[in-house]
Tab-separated table of C-alpha atoms in Angstrom:
chain	number	residue	atom	x	y	z
A	84	MET	CA	131.112	87.457	68.696
A	85	ALA	CA	132.428	85.448	71.165
A	86	SER	CA	135.636	85.806	72.939
A	87	PRO	CA	138.298	86.047	73.581
A	88	ARG	CA	140.597	88.817	73.204
A	89	THR	CA	143.943	89.349	73.321
A	90	ALA	CA	146.491	91.675	74.569
A	91	VAL	CA	146.951	94.365	71.904
A	92	ALA	CA	150.605	94.714	72.879
A	93	GLY	CA	150.580	90.581	73.106
A	94	ALA	CA	149.781	90.854	70.004
A	95	THR	CA	152.059	93.144	67.816
A	96	ALA	CA	154.425	91.393	69.592
A	97	ARG	CA	153.897	88.434	67.788
A	98	ASN	CA	153.273	89.563	64.531
A	99	GLN	CA	154.378	93.302	63.853
A	100	VAL	CA	151.646	94.791	61.969
A	101	SER	CA	152.601	97.380	59.547
A	102	ARG	CA	150.800	100.981	59.346
A	103	THR	CA	149.235	99.064	55.718
A	104	GLY	CA	148.174	96.279	58.067
A	105	ARG	CA	150.233	93.645	56.544
A	106	VAL	CA	152.475	90.956	58.401
A	107	ALA	CA	156.309	92.451	58.409
A	108	SER	CA	157.492	89.519	58.233
A	109	ALA	CA	156.479	86.410	56.610
A	110	PRO	CA	154.993	83.167	58.906
A	111	ARG	CA	157.205	80.368	58.959
A	112	MET	CA	155.943	77.411	56.927
A	113	GLY	CA	158.552	74.342	58.417
A	114	LEU	CA	158.561	71.489	59.448
A	115	VAL	CA	155.181	70.890	62.121
A	116	THR	CA	156.508	70.238	65.205
A	117	PRO	CA	155.256	68.238	68.077
A	118	ALA	CA	153.662	71.305	69.568
A	119	GLN	CA	152.092	71.940	66.760
A	120	ARG	CA	149.866	68.663	66.633
A	121	LEU	CA	146.749	69.029	64.926
A	122	PRO	CA	143.879	69.277	68.069
A	123	LEU	CA	141.100	67.880	66.016
A	124	ASP	CA	137.701	68.632	68.198
A	125	GLU	CA	139.353	69.977	71.151
A	126	VAL	CA	137.734	72.751	72.631
A	127	ILE	CA	141.410	74.974	73.471
A	128	LEU	CA	141.426	77.285	76.433
A	129	GLY	CA	143.103	80.094	76.191
A	130	ASP	CA	144.659	83.369	73.893
A	131	CYS	CA	143.445	83.001	70.371
A	132	LEU	CA	146.994	84.230	69.216
A	133	SER	CA	148.830	81.906	71.699
A	134	ALA	CA	146.716	79.039	70.458
A	135	LEU	CA	147.074	80.069	67.057
A	136	ASP	CA	150.379	80.226	66.583
A	137	ARG	CA	151.221	76.364	68.158
A	138	LEU	CA	148.901	75.001	65.249
A	139	PRO	CA	150.145	73.201	61.885
A	140	PRO	CA	150.488	75.445	58.991
A	141	ALA	CA	148.392	75.080	56.218
A	142	SER	CA	146.291	72.792	58.254
A	143	VAL	CA	142.393	74.042	58.086
A	144	ASP	CA	139.559	74.016	55.571
A	145	LEU	CA	137.946	76.523	56.824
A	146	VAL	CA	137.403	79.574	59.629
A	147	PHE	CA	134.331	80.467	61.106
A	148	ALA	CA	134.919	83.758	62.885
A	149	ASP	CA	132.611	85.945	65.123
A	150	PRO	CA	135.121	88.288	67.089
A	151	PRO	CA	134.762	91.211	69.588
A	152	TYR	CA	132.681	94.060	67.799
A	153	ASN	CA	134.104	96.810	69.603
A	154	LEU	CA	130.208	97.831	70.617
A	155	GLN	CA	131.683	100.945	71.698
A	156	LEU	CA	129.020	100.879	74.221
A	157	GLY	CA	128.457	104.046	76.611
A	158	ALA	CA	128.668	104.648	80.452
A	159	GLY	CA	125.394	103.882	81.629
A	160	ALA	CA	122.353	101.098	81.606
A	161	LEU	CA	120.504	100.907	78.021
A	162	LEU	CA	116.778	100.722	78.782
A	163	ARG	CA	113.872	99.529	77.451
A	164	PRO	CA	110.716	102.133	77.268
A	165	ASP	CA	109.176	100.964	80.688
A	166	GLN	CA	112.273	101.098	82.248
A	167	SER	CA	113.734	97.411	82.370
A	168	ALA	CA	117.799	97.393	81.507
A	169	VAL	CA	118.751	95.895	78.230
A	170	ASP	CA	120.918	92.759	78.423
A	171	ALA	CA	123.450	94.504	76.063
A	172	VAL	CA	127.370	93.305	75.609
A	173	ASP	CA	129.352	95.015	77.859
A	174	ASP	CA	132.006	91.743	78.162
A	175	ASP	CA	135.715	93.177	79.191
A	176	TRP	CA	136.470	90.733	75.977
A	177	ASP	CA	134.679	93.566	74.129
A	178	GLN	CA	136.300	96.357	75.677
A	179	PHE	CA	138.543	97.957	73.178
A	180	SER	CA	141.316	101.829	73.704
A	181	SER	CA	140.629	102.471	70.439
A	182	PHE	CA	140.000	102.017	66.756
A	183	GLU	CA	143.903	102.103	66.494
A	184	ALA	CA	143.783	99.145	68.971
A	185	TYR	CA	140.898	97.002	67.350
A	186	ASP	CA	142.673	96.987	64.157
A	187	THR	CA	145.792	96.122	65.381
A	188	PHE	CA	144.096	93.087	67.375
A	189	THR	CA	142.109	92.184	64.048
A	190	ARG	CA	145.048	92.498	61.892
A	191	ALA	CA	146.797	89.982	64.181
A	192	TRP	CA	144.624	87.357	64.481
A	193	LEU	CA	143.585	87.363	60.666
A	194	ALA	CA	147.200	86.810	59.800
A	195	ALA	CA	147.688	83.748	62.167
A	196	CYS	CA	144.104	82.393	60.574
A	197	ARG	CA	145.773	82.573	57.012
A	198	ARG	CA	148.539	81.121	58.104
A	199	VAL	CA	146.848	77.746	59.065
A	200	MET	CA	144.446	77.919	56.070
A	201	LYS	CA	144.938	75.624	53.623
A	202	PRO	CA	145.554	77.362	49.914
A	203	THR	CA	141.961	76.329	49.489
A	204	ALA	CA	140.607	76.950	52.049
A	205	THR	CA	138.159	79.846	53.094
A	206	LEU	CA	137.077	82.070	55.614
A	207	TRP	CA	134.124	83.537	57.498
A	208	VAL	CA	133.678	86.596	59.788
A	209	ILE	CA	130.525	87.777	61.047
A	210	GLY	CA	130.175	91.418	62.422
A	211	SER	CA	127.765	94.129	62.719
A	212	TYR	CA	128.440	98.119	61.192
A	213	HIS	CA	130.525	98.961	64.158
A	214	ASN	CA	133.266	96.543	62.613
A	215	ILE	CA	132.662	95.054	59.892
A	216	PHE	CA	134.187	97.555	57.507
A	217	ARG	CA	137.070	97.690	59.365
A	218	VAL	CA	137.730	93.482	59.383
A	219	GLY	CA	137.299	94.076	55.189
A	220	SER	CA	139.894	96.257	54.914
A	221	ALA	CA	142.549	94.291	56.947
A	222	LEU	CA	141.170	91.574	54.993
A	223	GLN	CA	142.271	92.809	51.601
A	224	ASP	CA	145.347	94.519	53.060
A	225	LEU	CA	146.427	90.694	53.992
A	226	GLY	CA	145.700	89.471	50.607
A	227	PHE	CA	142.819	87.673	51.262
A	228	TRP	CA	139.977	87.535	48.347
A	229	ILE	CA	136.368	88.280	49.263
A	230	LEU	CA	133.886	86.101	47.537
A	231	ASN	CA	130.859	87.217	48.739
A	232	ASP	CA	128.789	89.884	51.901
A	233	ILE	CA	126.322	88.161	53.076
A	234	VAL	CA	123.470	89.949	54.986
A	235	TRP	CA	121.729	87.779	57.865
A	236	ARG	CA	118.903	89.335	57.961
A	237	LYS	CA	117.260	88.005	61.419
A	238	ALA	CA	113.804	87.135	62.153
A	239	ASN	CA	113.196	88.736	65.489
A	240	PRO	CA	115.994	92.093	66.043
A	241	MET	CA	115.834	93.905	68.876
A	242	PRO	CA	113.828	96.857	68.403
A	243	ASN	CA	115.986	100.865	69.023
A	244	PHE	CA	114.342	101.365	72.025
A	245	ARG	CA	115.710	105.072	71.699
A	246	GLY	CA	113.611	105.770	68.276
A	247	LYS	CA	116.752	107.475	67.068
A	248	ARG	CA	117.694	105.460	64.724
A	249	PHE	CA	116.604	102.679	62.274
A	250	THR	CA	116.170	99.413	63.424
A	251	ASN	CA	119.246	97.229	63.859
A	252	ALA	CA	118.398	94.543	61.796
A	253	HIS	CA	120.878	92.825	60.295
A	254	GLU	CA	124.409	91.167	60.419
A	255	THR	CA	127.354	91.379	58.086
A	256	LEU	CA	129.357	88.230	57.025
A	257	ILE	CA	132.278	88.335	54.768
A	258	TRP	CA	133.143	85.320	52.919
A	259	ALA	CA	136.856	85.293	51.490
A	260	SER	CA	139.353	82.686	50.082
A	261	ARG	CA	143.405	82.730	51.732
A	262	SER	CA	143.966	84.422	47.864
A	263	ASP	CA	142.564	84.839	44.745
A	264	GLN	CA	143.556	81.450	43.791
A	265	LYS	CA	140.947	79.119	42.530
A	266	GLY	CA	139.361	76.056	43.675
A	267	TYR	CA	137.706	76.435	47.233
A	268	THR	CA	134.655	74.416	48.359
A	269	PHE	CA	131.335	75.867	47.159
A	270	HIS	CA	128.618	73.503	46.689
A	271	TYR	CA	126.522	75.598	44.295
A	272	GLU	CA	123.888	72.758	43.180
A	273	ALA	CA	123.383	71.125	47.291
A	274	LEU	CA	122.199	75.036	48.148
A	275	LYS	CA	120.457	75.826	44.750
A	276	GLY	CA	118.085	72.013	45.726
A	277	GLY	CA	117.669	73.319	49.482
A	278	ASN	CA	115.806	76.536	47.899
A	279	ASP	CA	113.085	75.303	45.557
A	280	ASP	CA	115.812	75.094	42.643
A	281	LEU	CA	116.898	78.594	42.860
A	282	GLN	CA	119.830	79.895	43.254
A	283	MET	CA	121.278	81.241	47.043
A	284	ARG	CA	121.003	85.039	47.391
A	285	SER	CA	123.643	86.588	49.672
A	286	ASP	CA	120.426	87.864	52.110
A	287	TRP	CA	119.731	84.962	54.363
A	288	PHE	CA	116.558	85.463	56.477
A	289	ILE	CA	116.990	83.279	59.992
A	290	PRO	CA	115.936	84.000	63.558
A	291	LEU	CA	117.773	85.031	66.464
A	292	CYS	CA	118.774	82.211	68.750
A	293	THR	CA	116.055	81.407	71.168
A	294	GLY	CA	114.120	78.877	73.061
A	295	GLU	CA	115.926	75.738	73.809
A	296	GLU	CA	118.532	76.037	71.279
A	297	ARG	CA	119.851	79.137	73.666
A	298	LEU	CA	122.026	78.325	76.692
A	299	LYS	CA	121.041	79.185	79.877
A	300	GLY	CA	123.626	79.446	83.052
A	301	GLY	CA	122.566	78.519	86.913
A	302	ASP	CA	120.586	82.483	87.225
A	303	GLY	CA	118.004	81.436	83.954
A	304	ARG	CA	120.022	83.501	82.048
A	305	LYS	CA	121.304	83.696	78.925
A	306	LEU	CA	124.770	82.281	79.301
A	307	HIS	CA	126.639	84.127	76.208
A	308	PRO	CA	125.291	87.394	74.956
A	309	THR	CA	125.670	86.730	71.049
A	310	GLN	CA	125.601	83.173	70.559
A	311	LYS	CA	124.380	82.958	67.220
A	312	PRO	CA	121.613	80.711	65.542
A	313	GLU	CA	122.762	76.853	64.660
A	314	ALA	CA	120.974	77.570	61.245
A	315	LEU	CA	123.413	80.285	60.244
A	316	LEU	CA	126.577	78.073	61.257
A	317	ALA	CA	125.148	75.146	59.108
A	318	ARG	CA	124.311	76.847	56.160
A	319	THR	CA	128.098	78.152	55.923
A	320	ILE	CA	129.602	74.818	57.087
A	321	LEU	CA	127.071	73.338	54.138
A	322	SER	CA	128.043	75.638	51.592
A	323	SER	CA	132.219	75.816	51.713
A	324	SER	CA	133.243	72.435	53.519
A	325	ASN	CA	133.003	68.573	52.681
A	326	PRO	CA	132.663	65.647	55.997
A	327	GLY	CA	136.109	65.398	57.297
A	328	ASP	CA	136.909	68.601	56.671
A	329	VAL	CA	138.699	70.722	59.524
A	330	VAL	CA	136.448	73.944	60.568
A	331	LEU	CA	138.485	75.949	63.195
A	332	ASP	CA	136.964	78.692	65.081
A	333	PRO	CA	139.025	81.245	67.004
A	334	PHE	CA	136.508	82.958	69.348
A	335	PHE	CA	134.717	80.012	69.855
A	336	GLY	CA	132.337	80.855	72.588
A	337	THR	CA	129.567	78.302	73.747
A	338	GLY	CA	130.440	76.122	70.688
A	339	THR	CA	127.816	76.774	68.192
A	340	THR	CA	130.873	76.125	65.187
A	341	GLY	CA	131.398	72.688	66.857
A	342	ALA	CA	128.113	71.685	67.870
A	343	VAL	CA	127.337	72.118	63.757
A	344	ALA	CA	130.059	70.814	62.571
A	345	LYS	CA	129.707	67.475	64.610
A	346	ARG	CA	126.290	67.243	63.429
A	347	LEU	CA	127.977	67.499	60.179
A	348	GLY	CA	130.760	65.645	59.723
A	349	ARG	CA	132.981	67.608	60.219
A	350	HIS	CA	135.786	68.127	62.583
A	351	PHE	CA	136.468	71.209	64.549
A	352	ILE	CA	138.638	73.312	66.607
A	353	GLY	CA	137.435	75.415	68.806
A	354	ILE	CA	139.443	78.431	70.718
A	355	GLU	CA	138.021	80.661	74.055
A	356	GLN	CA	139.826	81.963	76.734
A	357	GLU	CA	136.709	82.618	79.144
A	358	PRO	CA	136.725	79.089	81.108
A	359	ALA	CA	132.910	79.067	81.202
A	360	TYR	CA	131.829	79.268	78.030
A	361	ALA	CA	134.537	76.163	77.568
A	362	GLN	CA	132.869	74.477	79.529
A	363	ALA	CA	129.900	74.527	77.714
A	364	ALA	CA	130.752	74.681	75.086
A	365	ARG	CA	132.340	70.962	76.261
A	366	GLU	CA	129.331	69.705	77.335
A	367	ARG	CA	126.787	71.243	74.904
A	368	ILE	CA	128.717	69.136	71.817
A	369	ALA	CA	129.001	65.754	73.313
A	370	ALA	CA	125.324	65.564	73.904
A	371	VAL	CA	125.878	66.232	69.467
A	372	GLU	CA	125.002	62.757	67.474
A	373	PRO	CA	126.739	63.466	64.426
A	374	LEU	CA	124.323	62.595	61.228
A	375	SER	CA	124.604	59.296	59.094
A	376	ARG	CA	127.462	59.149	56.361
A	377	ALA	CA	124.112	58.697	53.824
A	378	ALA	CA	122.281	61.966	54.979
A	379	LEU	CA	126.064	63.848	54.698
A	380	LEU	CA	126.215	62.581	50.977
A	381	THR	CA	126.506	65.718	48.337
A	382	ALA	CA	124.699	66.422	45.613
A	383	PRO	CA	127.540	66.060	42.462
A	384	THR	CA	128.239	68.968	40.657
A	385	LYS	CA	126.944	69.427	37.162
A	386	ARG	CA	130.819	69.257	36.107
A	387	ALA	CA	131.158	66.015	37.847
A	388	GLU	CA	128.603	64.188	36.009
A	389	PRO	CA	128.974	61.884	33.721
A	390	ARG	CA	129.195	63.326	30.306
A	391	VAL	CA	125.751	62.329	27.784
A	392	PRO	CA	126.068	63.496	24.526
A	393	PHE	CA	122.405	64.711	22.957
A	394	LEU	CA	123.508	61.392	20.344
A	395	SER	CA	123.345	59.242	23.282
A	396	LEU	CA	119.546	60.256	23.696
A	397	LEU	CA	118.419	59.176	20.090
A	398	GLU	CA	120.526	55.930	20.682
A	399	ALA	CA	118.725	55.723	23.531
A	400	GLY	CA	115.302	56.260	21.834
A	401	HIS	CA	114.735	59.161	24.223
A	402	VAL	CA	114.558	61.361	21.501
A	403	ARG	CA	113.536	60.278	17.786
A	404	ALA	CA	115.738	61.491	14.323
A	405	GLY	CA	113.204	63.504	12.756
A	406	GLU	CA	110.529	65.364	15.619
A	407	THR	CA	110.520	68.333	16.438
A	408	LEU	CA	111.516	70.303	19.213
A	409	THR	CA	110.767	73.322	20.617
A	410	ASP	CA	111.263	76.429	23.370
A	411	GLU	CA	109.282	76.183	26.628
A	412	ARG	CA	107.075	78.944	24.933
A	413	ARG	CA	106.786	77.327	21.425
A	414	ARG	CA	108.309	80.337	19.859
A	415	HIS	CA	110.813	78.698	18.199
A	416	LYS	CA	111.467	75.062	16.264
A	417	ALA	CA	114.055	72.729	15.531
A	418	LEU	CA	114.154	69.058	13.646
A	419	VAL	CA	116.173	66.082	15.096
A	420	ARG	CA	118.671	64.983	12.775
A	421	PRO	CA	120.363	61.331	12.738
A	422	ASP	CA	123.664	62.905	13.831
A	423	GLY	CA	122.310	64.186	16.735
A	424	THR	CA	122.209	67.686	15.188
A	425	LEU	CA	119.234	70.005	14.844
A	426	GLY	CA	118.436	71.690	11.981
A	427	VAL	CA	116.553	74.871	10.705
A	428	GLY	CA	116.086	75.908	7.509
A	429	PRO	CA	119.839	75.039	5.608
A	430	ALA	CA	121.243	75.823	9.407
A	431	SER	CA	122.838	72.723	10.942
A	432	GLY	CA	124.741	72.107	14.323
A	433	SER	CA	124.859	71.508	17.403
A	434	ILE	CA	121.568	71.808	20.545
A	435	HIS	CA	123.470	74.780	21.797
A	436	LYS	CA	124.410	76.262	18.843
A	437	ILE	CA	120.842	76.300	17.238
A	438	GLY	CA	119.654	77.242	20.390
A	439	ALA	CA	121.477	80.557	20.261
A	440	LEU	CA	120.798	80.810	16.353
A	441	VAL	CA	117.348	80.899	16.794
A	442	GLN	CA	117.171	83.424	19.626
A	443	GLY	CA	120.228	85.569	18.006
A	444	LEU	CA	122.859	85.296	21.452
A	445	PRO	CA	125.961	84.402	21.284
A	446	ALA	CA	125.221	81.428	23.580
A	447	CYS	CA	122.649	79.156	24.886
A	448	ASN	CA	122.516	76.175	26.989
A	449	GLY	CA	120.357	73.931	25.010
A	450	TRP	CA	120.096	71.120	27.134
A	451	THR	CA	117.319	73.582	29.366
A	452	PHE	CA	115.858	75.314	26.396
A	453	TRP	CA	114.856	72.303	24.458
A	454	HIS	CA	112.008	70.608	24.748
A	455	ALA	CA	110.101	67.443	23.154
A	456	GLU	CA	105.835	67.255	23.161
A	457	ARG	CA	105.414	63.900	25.248
A	458	GLY	CA	101.604	63.197	25.960
A	459	GLY	CA	100.365	66.335	25.199
A	460	ARG	CA	102.875	68.750	27.192
A	461	LEU	CA	106.284	69.682	26.824
A	462	VAL	CA	109.292	67.652	28.627
A	463	CYS	CA	112.764	69.243	29.011
A	464	ILE	CA	115.199	67.599	26.785
A	465	ASP	CA	117.692	67.574	30.577
A	466	ASP	CA	115.028	65.588	32.177
A	467	PHE	CA	116.194	62.575	29.664
A	468	ARG	CA	119.514	63.141	30.155
A	469	GLY	CA	119.312	63.057	33.981
A	470	THR	CA	117.342	60.027	33.203
A	471	MET	CA	120.446	58.230	31.334
A	472	ARG	CA	122.907	59.135	34.060
A	473	ALA	CA	121.003	57.705	36.637
A	474	GLY	CA	120.908	54.678	34.796
A	475	MET	CA	124.775	54.834	34.408
A	476	GLY	CA	125.051	55.120	38.369
A	477	SER	CA	122.971	51.810	38.608
A	478	ALA	CA	125.123	49.816	36.269
A	479	ALA	CA	128.271	51.402	38.273
């Protein structure tokens, strides 16, 4: 929840938000002026709406937004059982006069972000129960298409000292595309590979920002009240952007987004209105060493890999005509024919068609269903395909 919060009156004057949340007049999409130069790898000091207005349209690949949460903390200190004060978020940039004022501000910055997003760009926004539902409604009103909501489950949440509610142990991230248009970036295979070959789920168990990662002021206290952990930013950036992409953070705070983007070979644009935060962000990012190009190589998608038909496995000797394939549990068998089809009784067809037939299903991925026996153990035929693809890469 980094700053800045701009004056709501100024936001309304620039973007004339209607009662439904849609921007009354379409943003200008004309030629880029000198004032709209793309400030790559810079921290812009100032109001987020004014700074966003100066960016070229359709110029960024990813947005990560950690806006004010509008926590609505009442007067009086929040105390622990030992009567020590809790360092809660009571900064001016998190204060709004009403829900209506917060909604107006939210629609204004979301509309401004949407203008600078490329057609295939996506946006992440994080919040708590205080604001995330209002943000989600504004996203849909403005034409964004929600792809996922992610539960960030904190490994070390602050306890509920008063014992009147459940402990708030998570925050919510919304991931949305600019519209329902396809073509956005999502590194499904890379995430799965780093997750023990299991699909990455929408609940993420990540600790809060603590230890050396937490920036401290001269008084030894945390510099920013809601600094997010780098692991959280790394997962969002790795999942939905590519090396060389431009990542925008309109509420930059102490620069976690910029630090992670630089390390991962992305460009960043940060907007921050608090001078102390902006300076801390610049110093922090300057000390970051980017990873090597080799370390940043992204696992290719299945569709991008060379096509290897089953017949090629026969021709290369990985599978033999006349041998029997079986499923992993040895419940079904099929005969390999010399033309690259499989046979079961009078029926014949592709590895996919016969795999579906023996299971009584409408479809089947034959590559992962069928196995061949090698040395007393079953080997998935997709492993043979992987070997052939690796050989194609070496030859290239």
